[in-house]
Each structure stands twice: as C-alpha cells, then as structure tokens.
Coordinates of C-alpha atoms in Angstrom, one line a residue:
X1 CA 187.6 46.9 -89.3
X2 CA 188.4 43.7 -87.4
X3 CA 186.7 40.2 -88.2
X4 CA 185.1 37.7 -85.9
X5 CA 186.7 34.3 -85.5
X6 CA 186.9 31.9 -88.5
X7 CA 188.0 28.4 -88.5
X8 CA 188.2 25.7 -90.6
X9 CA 186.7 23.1 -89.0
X10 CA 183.2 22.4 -89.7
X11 CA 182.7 22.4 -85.7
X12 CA 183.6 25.1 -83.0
X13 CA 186.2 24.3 -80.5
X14 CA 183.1 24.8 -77.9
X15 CA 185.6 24.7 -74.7
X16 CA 187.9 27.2 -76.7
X17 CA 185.1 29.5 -77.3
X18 CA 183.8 29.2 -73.6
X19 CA 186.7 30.3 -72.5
X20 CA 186.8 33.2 -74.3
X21 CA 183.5 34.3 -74.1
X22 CA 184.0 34.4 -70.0
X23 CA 186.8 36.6 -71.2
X24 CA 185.5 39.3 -73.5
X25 CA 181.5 39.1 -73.0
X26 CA 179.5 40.6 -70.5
X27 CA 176.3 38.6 -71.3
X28 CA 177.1 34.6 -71.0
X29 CA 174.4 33.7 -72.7
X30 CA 176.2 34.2 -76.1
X31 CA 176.6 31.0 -77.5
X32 CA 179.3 30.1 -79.7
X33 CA 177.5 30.4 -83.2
X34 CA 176.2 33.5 -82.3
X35 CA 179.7 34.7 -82.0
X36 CA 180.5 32.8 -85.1
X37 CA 177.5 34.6 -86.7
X38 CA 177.8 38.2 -85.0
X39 CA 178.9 41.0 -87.1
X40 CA 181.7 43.3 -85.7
X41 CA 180.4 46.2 -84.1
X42 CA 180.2 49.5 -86.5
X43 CA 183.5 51.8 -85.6
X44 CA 181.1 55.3 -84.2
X45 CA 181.3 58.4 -85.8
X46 CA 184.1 60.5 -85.9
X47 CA 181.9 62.9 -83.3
X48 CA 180.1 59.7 -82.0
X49 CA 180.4 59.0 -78.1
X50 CA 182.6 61.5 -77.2
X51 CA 182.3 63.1 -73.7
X52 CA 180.4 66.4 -74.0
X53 CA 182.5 68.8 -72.0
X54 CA 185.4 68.6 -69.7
X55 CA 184.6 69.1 -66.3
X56 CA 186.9 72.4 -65.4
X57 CA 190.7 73.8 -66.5
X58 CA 192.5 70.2 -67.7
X59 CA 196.1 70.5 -65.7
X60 CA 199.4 68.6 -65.3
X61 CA 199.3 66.6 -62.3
X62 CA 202.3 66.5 -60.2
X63 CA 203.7 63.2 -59.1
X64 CA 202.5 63.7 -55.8
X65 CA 199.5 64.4 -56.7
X66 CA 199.2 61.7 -59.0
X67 CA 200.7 59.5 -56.4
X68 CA 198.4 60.2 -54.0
X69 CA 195.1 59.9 -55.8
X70 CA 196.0 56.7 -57.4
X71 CA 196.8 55.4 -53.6
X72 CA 193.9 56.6 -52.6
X73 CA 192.3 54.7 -55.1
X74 CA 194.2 51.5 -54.2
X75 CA 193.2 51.1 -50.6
X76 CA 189.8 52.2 -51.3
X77 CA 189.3 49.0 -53.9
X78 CA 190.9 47.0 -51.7
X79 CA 189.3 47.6 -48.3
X80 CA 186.3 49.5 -48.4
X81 CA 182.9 48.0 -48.4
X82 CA 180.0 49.4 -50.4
X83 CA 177.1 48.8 -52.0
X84 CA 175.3 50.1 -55.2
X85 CA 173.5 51.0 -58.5
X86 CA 175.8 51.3 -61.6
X87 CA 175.5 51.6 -65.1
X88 CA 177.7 50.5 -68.2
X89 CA 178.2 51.8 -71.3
X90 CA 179.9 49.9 -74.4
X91 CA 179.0 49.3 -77.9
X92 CA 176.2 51.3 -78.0
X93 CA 174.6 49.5 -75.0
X94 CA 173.8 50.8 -71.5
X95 CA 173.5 48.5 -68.8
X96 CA 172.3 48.9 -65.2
X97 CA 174.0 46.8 -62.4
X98 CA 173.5 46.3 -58.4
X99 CA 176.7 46.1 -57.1
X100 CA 177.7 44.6 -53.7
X101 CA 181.6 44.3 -52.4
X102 CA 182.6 43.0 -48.7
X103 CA 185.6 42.0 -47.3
X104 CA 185.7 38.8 -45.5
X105 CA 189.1 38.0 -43.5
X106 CA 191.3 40.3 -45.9
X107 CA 189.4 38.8 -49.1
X108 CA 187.3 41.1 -51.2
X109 CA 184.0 39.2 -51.9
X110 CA 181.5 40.5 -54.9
X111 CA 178.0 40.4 -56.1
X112 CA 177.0 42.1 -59.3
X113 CA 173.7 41.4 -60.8
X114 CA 172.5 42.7 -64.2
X115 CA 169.2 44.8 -63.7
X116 CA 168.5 44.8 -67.8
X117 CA 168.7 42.7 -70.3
X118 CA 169.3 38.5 -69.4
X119 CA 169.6 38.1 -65.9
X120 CA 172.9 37.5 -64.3
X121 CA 174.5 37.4 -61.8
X122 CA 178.0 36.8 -60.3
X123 CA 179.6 36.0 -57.5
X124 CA 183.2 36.5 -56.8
X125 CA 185.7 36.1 -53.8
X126 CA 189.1 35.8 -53.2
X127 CA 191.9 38.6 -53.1
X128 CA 194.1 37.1 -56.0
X129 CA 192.0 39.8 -58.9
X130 CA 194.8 39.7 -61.5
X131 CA 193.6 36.2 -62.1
X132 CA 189.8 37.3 -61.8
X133 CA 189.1 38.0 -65.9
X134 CA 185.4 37.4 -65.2
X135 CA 183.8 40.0 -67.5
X136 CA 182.3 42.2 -64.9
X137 CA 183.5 45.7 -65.7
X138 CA 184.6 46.2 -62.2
X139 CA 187.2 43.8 -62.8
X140 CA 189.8 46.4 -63.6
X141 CA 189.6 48.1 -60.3
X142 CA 191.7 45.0 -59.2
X143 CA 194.3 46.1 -61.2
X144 CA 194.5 49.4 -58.8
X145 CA 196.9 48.0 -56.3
X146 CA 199.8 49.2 -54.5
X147 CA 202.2 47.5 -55.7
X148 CA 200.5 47.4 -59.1
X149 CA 200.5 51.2 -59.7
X150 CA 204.3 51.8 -59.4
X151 CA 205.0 52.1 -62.9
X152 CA 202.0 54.1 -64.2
X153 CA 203.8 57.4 -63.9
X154 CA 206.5 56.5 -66.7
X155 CA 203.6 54.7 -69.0
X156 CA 201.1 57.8 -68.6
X157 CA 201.0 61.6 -68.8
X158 CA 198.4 62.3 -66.1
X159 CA 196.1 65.3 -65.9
X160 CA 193.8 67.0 -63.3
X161 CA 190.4 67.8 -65.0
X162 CA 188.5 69.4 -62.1
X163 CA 186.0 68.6 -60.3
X164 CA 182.1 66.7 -60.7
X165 CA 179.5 65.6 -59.0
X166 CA 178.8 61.8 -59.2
X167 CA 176.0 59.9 -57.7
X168 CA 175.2 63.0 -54.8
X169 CA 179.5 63.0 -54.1
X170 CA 182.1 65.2 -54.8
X171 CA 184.5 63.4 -57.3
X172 CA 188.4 64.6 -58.2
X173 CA 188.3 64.0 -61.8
X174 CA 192.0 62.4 -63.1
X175 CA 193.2 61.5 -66.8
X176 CA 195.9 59.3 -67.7
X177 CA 197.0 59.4 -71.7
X178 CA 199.3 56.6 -72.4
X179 CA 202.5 57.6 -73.6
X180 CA 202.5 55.5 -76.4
X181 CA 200.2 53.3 -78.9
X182 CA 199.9 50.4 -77.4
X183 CA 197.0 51.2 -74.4
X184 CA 194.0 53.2 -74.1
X185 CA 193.8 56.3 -72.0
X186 CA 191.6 56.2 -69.0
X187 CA 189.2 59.0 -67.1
X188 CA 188.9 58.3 -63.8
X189 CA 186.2 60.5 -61.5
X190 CA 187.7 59.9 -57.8
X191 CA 185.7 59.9 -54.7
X192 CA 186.8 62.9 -52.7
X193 CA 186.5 61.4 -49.4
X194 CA 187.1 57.8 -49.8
X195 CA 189.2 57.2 -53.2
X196 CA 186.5 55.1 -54.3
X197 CA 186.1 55.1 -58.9
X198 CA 183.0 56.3 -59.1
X199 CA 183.3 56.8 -62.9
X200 CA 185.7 55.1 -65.1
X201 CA 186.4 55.6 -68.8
X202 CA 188.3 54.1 -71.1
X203 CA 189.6 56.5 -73.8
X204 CA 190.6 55.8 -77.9
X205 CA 193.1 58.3 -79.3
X206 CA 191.1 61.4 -80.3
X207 CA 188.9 61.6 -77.5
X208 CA 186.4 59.0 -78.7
X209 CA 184.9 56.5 -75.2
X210 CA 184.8 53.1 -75.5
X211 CA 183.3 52.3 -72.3
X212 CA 181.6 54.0 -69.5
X213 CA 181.2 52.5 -65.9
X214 CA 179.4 55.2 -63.3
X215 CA 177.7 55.1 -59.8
X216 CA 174.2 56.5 -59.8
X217 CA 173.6 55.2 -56.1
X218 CA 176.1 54.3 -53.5
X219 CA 175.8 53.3 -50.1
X220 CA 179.0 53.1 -47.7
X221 CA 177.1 51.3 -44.7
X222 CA 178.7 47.9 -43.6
X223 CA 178.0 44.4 -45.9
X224 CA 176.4 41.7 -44.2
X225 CA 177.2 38.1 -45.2
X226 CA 173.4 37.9 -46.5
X227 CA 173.8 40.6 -49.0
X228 CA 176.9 38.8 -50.6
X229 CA 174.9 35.7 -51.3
X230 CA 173.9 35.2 -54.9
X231 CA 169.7 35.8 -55.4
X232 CA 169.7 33.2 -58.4
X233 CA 170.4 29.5 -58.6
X234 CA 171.7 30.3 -61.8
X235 CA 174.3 32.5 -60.7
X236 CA 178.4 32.3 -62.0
X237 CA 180.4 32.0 -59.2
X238 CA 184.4 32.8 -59.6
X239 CA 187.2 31.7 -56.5
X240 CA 190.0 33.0 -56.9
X241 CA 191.4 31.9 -53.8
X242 CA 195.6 32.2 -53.8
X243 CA 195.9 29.7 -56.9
X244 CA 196.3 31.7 -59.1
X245 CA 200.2 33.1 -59.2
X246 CA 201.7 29.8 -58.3
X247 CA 202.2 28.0 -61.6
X248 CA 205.6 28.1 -63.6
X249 CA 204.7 29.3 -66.8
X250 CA 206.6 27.0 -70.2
X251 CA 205.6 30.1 -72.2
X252 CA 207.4 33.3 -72.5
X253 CA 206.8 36.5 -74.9
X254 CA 209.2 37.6 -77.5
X255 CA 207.4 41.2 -77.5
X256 CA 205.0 43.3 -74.8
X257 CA 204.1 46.8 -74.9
X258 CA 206.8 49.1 -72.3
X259 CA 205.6 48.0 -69.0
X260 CA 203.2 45.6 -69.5
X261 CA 204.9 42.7 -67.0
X262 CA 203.5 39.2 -66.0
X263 CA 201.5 39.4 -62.8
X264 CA 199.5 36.1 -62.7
X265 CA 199.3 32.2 -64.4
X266 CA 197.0 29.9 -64.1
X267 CA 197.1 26.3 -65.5
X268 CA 193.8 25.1 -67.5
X269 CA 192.5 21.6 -68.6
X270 CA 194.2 21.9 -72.2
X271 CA 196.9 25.2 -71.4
X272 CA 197.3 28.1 -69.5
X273 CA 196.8 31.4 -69.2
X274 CA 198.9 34.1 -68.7
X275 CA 198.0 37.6 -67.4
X276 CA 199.9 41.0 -68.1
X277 CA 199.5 44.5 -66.4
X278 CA 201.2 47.9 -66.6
X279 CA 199.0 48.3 -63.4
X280 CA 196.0 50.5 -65.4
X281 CA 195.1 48.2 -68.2
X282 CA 195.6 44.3 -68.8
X283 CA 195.7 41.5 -71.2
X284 CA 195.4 38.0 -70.8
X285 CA 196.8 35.3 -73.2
X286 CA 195.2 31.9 -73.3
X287 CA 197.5 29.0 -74.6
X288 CA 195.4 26.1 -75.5
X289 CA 196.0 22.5 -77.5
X290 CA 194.3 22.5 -80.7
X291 CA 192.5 19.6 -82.2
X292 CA 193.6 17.7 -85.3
X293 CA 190.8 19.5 -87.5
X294 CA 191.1 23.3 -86.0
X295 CA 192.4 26.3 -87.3
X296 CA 191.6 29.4 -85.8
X297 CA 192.9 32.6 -86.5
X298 CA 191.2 35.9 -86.8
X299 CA 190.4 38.6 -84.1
X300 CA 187.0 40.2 -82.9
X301 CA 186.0 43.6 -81.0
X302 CA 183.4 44.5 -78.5
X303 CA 183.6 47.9 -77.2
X304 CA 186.9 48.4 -75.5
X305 CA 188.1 45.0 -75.8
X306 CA 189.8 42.8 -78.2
X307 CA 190.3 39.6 -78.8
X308 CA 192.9 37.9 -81.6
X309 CA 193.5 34.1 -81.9
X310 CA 196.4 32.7 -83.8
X311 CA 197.8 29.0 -83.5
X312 CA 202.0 27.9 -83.5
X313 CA 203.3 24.3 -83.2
X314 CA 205.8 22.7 -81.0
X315 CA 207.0 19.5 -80.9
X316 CA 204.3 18.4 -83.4
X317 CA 201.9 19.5 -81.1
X318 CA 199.3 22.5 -82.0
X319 CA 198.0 25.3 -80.0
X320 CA 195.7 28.3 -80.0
X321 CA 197.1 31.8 -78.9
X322 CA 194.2 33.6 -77.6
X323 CA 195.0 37.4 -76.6
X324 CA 192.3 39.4 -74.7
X325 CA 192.1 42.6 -73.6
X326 CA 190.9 46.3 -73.6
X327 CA 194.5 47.3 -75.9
X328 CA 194.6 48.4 -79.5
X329 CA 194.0 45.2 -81.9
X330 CA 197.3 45.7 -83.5
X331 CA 198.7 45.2 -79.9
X332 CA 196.9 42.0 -79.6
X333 CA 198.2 41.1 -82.9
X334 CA 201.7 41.7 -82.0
X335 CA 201.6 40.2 -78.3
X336 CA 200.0 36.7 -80.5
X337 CA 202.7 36.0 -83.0
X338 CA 205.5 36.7 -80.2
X339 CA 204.5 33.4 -78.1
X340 CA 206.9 31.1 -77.9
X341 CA 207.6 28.0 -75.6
X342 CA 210.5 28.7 -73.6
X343 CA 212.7 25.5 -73.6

C-alpha cells in the first residue's frame, strides 16, 4: 500500500504542501503535519464498496449512442443552471453538499458548500475548468466538454446499463471501462431530459467504487446573482478567468498514458503546473523549486486520487515533481520520473 510524503528536512515545504492539499483534499483544514502524520487509508475488502446490483441488462453502446449521451452531457455542464443537495462518498466518508451553478455572460459561476463536517465553502467562476483543480468533486464535470470528449471512444469500451431513478428523475445509466491500465472506469447515471450527471462513479478494476457523487435534490429553476454569493467570510474563492492556457510550458513528458494530452498550464510563484486529459479523467503535474534542505519523494492516496512527488535537477537547480490525480499510483509513478525540461 502506498506511503504518505517523507522528506528529509526537519521542516515541511509549507507552500509545497499547500499546494497540494488544494489538489487532493476535499477538507482545507488539513494542515501539513497532519498529512505528514496521517496514515494511508486501509485498501476495502475484496467485497467492500461495491455497487449492489446493476441497474437492468449491461449492453454495448453504439457510437451514436455513446456520442450522443456524452454530448448531451457536455452542453448540459456547460450551460444549464441548477441548484442542489448532493452527497459524496470516498474513503469511507459521506459527505453532504448544497450545490449552486449559474452562468454569467458565457462563464459558469459555482457555489458548493459543505453541510457536514468543517464548514466550507467555495466559490468558483470562470469558463477556463481544465485549470480549476479546486478539490470539489464536481470538478470533473469540466472535463465533459465538446471538444474534450473526442477521443473517449478509442480510450473506453462503453456500456448501456439501463435505467434508474435519481433524485425524483429518470436517469440513462452509462459505463465507460478503460481500455487499458492506466485510468479508472467511470458510471455515469445521465439525466434523461437534460444530460445533466446526476450520479458519477469512479470505478477500480474488479468492480470495487472509489468515489460516489449523487443528487438527492435538484432544482432547474433560474440562478439569481444572490444565490452565487458565498454565505461565509471564510469562504475559498477560485477565478479562473482565461489565464490559464496561455503560458508556454519549458516542461515536456517523456511518457503519458494513450490519450492523455496537455489541455492547460499555468505559471506559479516557484513553477508551474501542467494539466492532462483524455477528456473523462485528469492529472495535473506541479513543477516546483526545491529548497537547499528538501527532499521529497514518496506518494499518498485518498480515495480515488493519488498523489506521488519525486525531485530531478537541472542546471544545478532542484525541483519537485508533484503528480495528482484520480489514475492508478503506478501511473502517477510513471508520468513523475518522465519530466524533463525541454531545452
């Protein structure tokens, strides 16, 4: 089983592990000794987890029919306004969210607040969501774009498994199994009439669910600007305003799974990060200068997603490779140690 970070210095990097815990946390009030301290999360049991029954006969979807659903999906993340009670399952937790999404002059704008556990809240705007690696578990409906989604057929097999009912709607249920080691499989319950996700899962070989995100309560009517303003002073707030895809990258990969290709970069105080999608699933990888004293290598799990940190030198100079994402650990591994500078 995978181990948290170690380093050798006798202090975190505490910008370093910011960073990543905006990545690969839900709760931001994890401080950087506790995930220094915190034990990996015990792998389930074989049975553990696993959804109970599938909803109807499981069939071969037909490229149109794939095709069609998954647009569906697209413009309904996109453009549709909504507003609702949610709640997520990972590592053995269930959460309960409120969930609020506008669109204000072509930009999606979103409010998710945490109803258990800390409180939290966040805030995001901005149509540029490849860049948007906030945490919130509806950040991988941004991935379901047009022009992201082209590819998906040669990455996935994808099956129609019926029909369901979720939160008082009729739902198209939809499976995509990856066509190869390197990504998760994904259960996605549809929206009949709109193409909304009402239920998203995110699928380990051999059936076992890493993460659960489903609609209890949803509302269609209109968003007014009042409802997309945060309820706490202490609430994150993300932009990601149209910056995001304009910087050059000096960092390439020597290896990425079959289709994973870059879709966003985005300079940072001490590096950059980098963000790869086969238009289902994403990574990001964090390049970052390392102090004189660190040396952090080692990975960590939370659910679906991983996280593994290895360090490379150029030009005398030291960074961190951080790699983040819901893929296999050994994919993260792999991703890592091909980072190189490209001049």
């Amino acid at each position: 089983m995978a181990k948290v970070f170690c380093c050798s210095a006798p202090k975190a990097n505490s910008s370093l592990l910011a960073f990543l815990l905006l990545a690969i946390f839900q709760s931001p009030s994890i401080s950087a000794q506790a995930v220094a301290e915190e034990p990996v999360s015990k792998e389930p049991e074989p049975n553990e987890n696993r959804e109970a029954a599938r909803p109807g006969l499981v069939l071969p979807a037909t490229d149109a029919e794939a095709q069609a659903l998954l647009a569906k999906v697209a413009e309904a993340v996109t453009n549709l306004e909504y507003r609702g009670l949610a709640t997520f399952e990972h590592v053995g937790v269930m959460e309960t969210l409120e969930v609020v999404h506008g669109v204000r002059n072509g930009e999606q704008v979103e409010r998710i607040r945490y109803l258990t556990g800390a409180p939290r809240e966040l805030v995001s705007s901005g149509h540029d969501a490849q860049c948007r690696r906030d945490g919130s578990p509806l950040s991988r409906a941004g991935l379901w774009s047009s022009s992201g989604l082209e590819n998906v057929r040669s990455l996935y097999h994808f099956f129609i498994r019926g029909q369901e009912r979720i939160a008082d709607r009729e739902a198209v249920v939809l499976e995509a199994r990856p066509r190869d080691p390197h990504r998760y499989g994904m259960v996605i319950s549809v929206d009949r009439e709109t193409g909304l996700p009402l239920k998203s899962m995110l699928v380990a070989p051999a059936g076992r669910v890493l993460e659960r995100f489903q609609f209890v309560e949803l509302d269609l009517a209109p968003i007014n600007d009042a409802d997309l303003q945060p309820l706490s002073n202490e609430a994150r707030k993300s932009d990601g305003s149209g910056q995001c895809g304009a910087h050059v990258s000096r960092w390439r990969l020597g290896w990425a799974p079959n289709g994973f290709k870059a879709v966003a970069a985005r300079e940072l105080a001490d590096g950059e990060m980098l963000v790869f999608s086969d238009g289902l699933s994403a990574f990001t990888v964090f390049v970052q200068k390392l102090g004189p004293d660190m040396n952090y290598q080692g990975r960590a799990t939370r659910g679906a997603t991983v996280a593994y940190m290895d360090h490379l030198e150029v030009n005398n100079v030291r960074y961190t490779i951080t790699v983040v994402g819901e893929i296999p650990d050994s994919t993260a591994q792999l991703v890592a140690k091909s980072v190189a500078a490209k001049n």
